[in-house]
Amino acid sequence: MATITDSLAWAEVPVPLTIQQMNEHQQEAIASWTREVVDTKTEGFEELYHAISMIVKYIPHFVVIPLMVEHIKPQIAAGVCLKMGVDQATSYANDLPPEYFTEVSRHIDAPMMAEILGKMKKHHAEKFIITELRHHLTRMLQIAEHLNDRMLEIVAKHVA
């Protein structure tokens, strides 16, 4: 059976010491209850992300991008990106400010990030790769496992 830390790793929040000191059965009960609370509180988010992804198709980027950066948290933007698919997400990724795109990328799994980077304009993708290599090396290496040869060459160029 997984430890409480493994069970709740998706939350990216450290498990309090008090809970770590509980017996395994109590820890599993807490982990199960935590997942239930999150599922209850986020019910409907997937449909919302899908709806937003459909709506923004009809709004020009020069309108969507500033609104997104100013009013939408990166985690929400990532949820929308997941629903819109790689091609549409890539078109937004090319226009997002690098700092915001970096924050959004933290909430997108490594295989999808690799696909997005592979389709991005080389200049934008390279900026992202350089930033990630400097500040989030482990995350960039997770993404690199899924990159195409063209993007791997860029990573290799900046690692060496």
mmCIF file with all atom_site columns, C-alpha atoms in Angstrom, residues 89-144:
data_model
loop_
_atom_site.group_PDB
_atom_site.id
_atom_site.type_symbol
_atom_site.label_atom_id
_atom_site.label_alt_id
_atom_site.label_comp_id
_atom_site.label_asym_id
_atom_site.label_entity_id
_atom_site.label_seq_id
_atom_site.pdbx_PDB_ins_code
_atom_site.Cartn_x
_atom_site.Cartn_y
_atom_site.Cartn_z
_atom_site.occupancy
_atom_site.B_iso_or_equiv
_atom_site.pdbx_formal_charge
_atom_site.auth_seq_id
_atom_site.auth_comp_id
_atom_site.auth_asym_id
_atom_site.auth_atom_id
_atom_site.pdbx_PDB_model_num
ATOM 1  C CA . ALA A 1 89  ? -2.930 25.178 -26.944 1.00 0.00 ? 89  ALA A CA 1
ATOM 2  C CA . THR A 1 90  ? 0.229  25.677 -29.020 1.00 0.00 ? 90  THR A CA 1
ATOM 3  C CA . SER A 1 91  ? -1.226 28.674 -30.772 1.00 0.00 ? 91  SER A CA 1
ATOM 4  C CA . TYR A 1 92  ? -1.876 30.291 -27.366 1.00 0.00 ? 92  TYR A CA 1
ATOM 5  C CA . ALA A 1 93  ? 1.498  29.178 -25.981 1.00 0.00 ? 93  ALA A CA 1
ATOM 6  C CA . ASN A 1 94  ? 3.258  31.081 -28.771 1.00 0.00 ? 94  ASN A CA 1
ATOM 7  C CA . ASP A 1 95  ? 1.505  34.304 -27.730 1.00 0.00 ? 95  ASP A CA 1
ATOM 8  C CA . LEU A 1 96  ? 1.603  34.035 -23.931 1.00 0.00 ? 96  LEU A CA 1
ATOM 9  C CA . PRO A 1 97  ? 4.208  35.975 -21.970 1.00 0.00 ? 97  PRO A CA 1
ATOM 10 C CA . PRO A 1 98  ? 7.025  33.545 -21.084 1.00 0.00 ? 98  PRO A CA 1
ATOM 11 C CA . GLU A 1 99  ? 6.571  33.914 -17.313 1.00 0.00 ? 99  GLU A CA 1
ATOM 12 C CA . TYR A 1 100 ? 2.871  33.089 -17.512 1.00 0.00 ? 100 TYR A CA 1
ATOM 13 C CA . PHE A 1 101 ? 3.432  30.195 -19.919 1.00 0.00 ? 101 PHE A CA 1
ATOM 14 C CA . THR A 1 102 ? 6.030  28.761 -17.533 1.00 0.00 ? 102 THR A CA 1
ATOM 15 C CA . GLU A 1 103 ? 3.493  28.831 -14.693 1.00 0.00 ? 103 GLU A CA 1
ATOM 16 C CA . VAL A 1 104 ? 0.800  27.257 -16.871 1.00 0.00 ? 104 VAL A CA 1
ATOM 17 C CA . SER A 1 105 ? 3.221  24.529 -17.965 1.00 0.00 ? 105 SER A CA 1
ATOM 18 C CA . ARG A 1 106 ? 3.598  23.319 -14.368 1.00 0.00 ? 106 ARG A CA 1
ATOM 19 C CA . HIS A 1 107 ? 0.022  22.053 -14.505 1.00 0.00 ? 107 HIS A CA 1
ATOM 20 C CA . ILE A 1 108 ? 0.310  20.249 -17.845 1.00 0.00 ? 108 ILE A CA 1
ATOM 21 C CA . ASP A 1 109 ? 1.727  16.737 -17.929 1.00 0.00 ? 109 ASP A CA 1
ATOM 22 C CA . ALA A 1 110 ? 5.159  16.192 -19.467 1.00 0.00 ? 110 ALA A CA 1
ATOM 23 C CA . PRO A 1 111 ? 3.996  14.314 -22.617 1.00 0.00 ? 111 PRO A CA 1
ATOM 24 C CA . MET A 1 112 ? 1.553  17.077 -23.592 1.00 0.00 ? 112 MET A CA 1
ATOM 25 C CA . MET A 1 113 ? 4.134  19.782 -22.820 1.00 0.00 ? 113 MET A CA 1
ATOM 26 C CA . ALA A 1 114 ? 6.573  17.982 -25.114 1.00 0.00 ? 114 ALA A CA 1
ATOM 27 C CA . GLU A 1 115 ? 3.973  17.945 -27.897 1.00 0.00 ? 115 GLU A CA 1
ATOM 28 C CA . ILE A 1 116 ? 3.247  21.642 -27.404 1.00 0.00 ? 116 ILE A CA 1
ATOM 29 C CA . LEU A 1 117 ? 6.958  22.525 -27.443 1.00 0.00 ? 117 LEU A CA 1
ATOM 30 C CA . GLY A 1 118 ? 7.415  20.434 -30.579 1.00 0.00 ? 118 GLY A CA 1
ATOM 31 C CA . LYS A 1 119 ? 4.802  22.515 -32.387 1.00 0.00 ? 119 LYS A CA 1
ATOM 32 C CA . MET A 1 120 ? 5.715  25.922 -30.965 1.00 0.00 ? 120 MET A CA 1
ATOM 33 C CA . LYS A 1 121 ? 7.726  28.499 -32.871 1.00 0.00 ? 121 LYS A CA 1
ATOM 34 C CA . LYS A 1 122 ? 11.365 27.615 -32.309 1.00 0.00 ? 122 LYS A CA 1
ATOM 35 C CA . HIS A 1 123 ? 12.219 30.968 -30.700 1.00 0.00 ? 123 HIS A CA 1
ATOM 36 C CA . HIS A 1 124 ? 9.424  30.702 -28.102 1.00 0.00 ? 124 HIS A CA 1
ATOM 37 C CA . ALA A 1 125 ? 10.141 27.046 -27.358 1.00 0.00 ? 125 ALA A CA 1
ATOM 38 C CA . GLU A 1 126 ? 13.841 27.774 -26.925 1.00 0.00 ? 126 GLU A CA 1
ATOM 39 C CA . LYS A 1 127 ? 13.136 30.610 -24.462 1.00 0.00 ? 127 LYS A CA 1
ATOM 40 C CA . PHE A 1 128 ? 10.966 28.240 -22.432 1.00 0.00 ? 128 PHE A CA 1
ATOM 41 C CA . ILE A 1 129 ? 13.601 25.486 -22.496 1.00 0.00 ? 129 ILE A CA 1
ATOM 42 C CA . ILE A 1 130 ? 16.373 27.852 -21.366 1.00 0.00 ? 130 ILE A CA 1
ATOM 43 C CA . THR A 1 131 ? 14.251 29.164 -18.488 1.00 0.00 ? 131 THR A CA 1
ATOM 44 C CA . GLU A 1 132 ? 13.257 25.669 -17.387 1.00 0.00 ? 132 GLU A CA 1
ATOM 45 C CA . LEU A 1 133 ? 16.826 24.396 -17.549 1.00 0.00 ? 133 LEU A CA 1
ATOM 46 C CA . ARG A 1 134 ? 17.961 27.272 -15.333 1.00 0.00 ? 134 ARG A CA 1
ATOM 47 C CA . HIS A 1 135 ? 15.137 27.274 -12.821 1.00 0.00 ? 135 HIS A CA 1
ATOM 48 C CA . HIS A 1 136 ? 13.324 23.916 -13.012 1.00 0.00 ? 136 HIS A CA 1
ATOM 49 C CA . LEU A 1 137 ? 15.843 21.407 -14.296 1.00 0.00 ? 137 LEU A CA 1
ATOM 50 C CA . THR A 1 138 ? 14.010 18.314 -13.040 1.00 0.00 ? 138 THR A CA 1
ATOM 51 C CA . ARG A 1 139 ? 10.766 19.384 -14.710 1.00 0.00 ? 139 ARG A CA 1
ATOM 52 C CA . MET A 1 140 ? 12.569 20.112 -17.990 1.00 0.00 ? 140 MET A CA 1
ATOM 53 C CA . LEU A 1 141 ? 14.188 16.679 -17.900 1.00 0.00 ? 141 LEU A CA 1
ATOM 54 C CA . GLN A 1 142 ? 10.754 15.094 -17.368 1.00 0.00 ? 142 GLN A CA 1
ATOM 55 C CA . ILE A 1 143 ? 9.495  16.934 -20.453 1.00 0.00 ? 143 ILE A CA 1
ATOM 56 C CA . ALA A 1 144 ? 12.671 16.085 -22.415 1.00 0.00 ? 144 ALA A CA 1
#
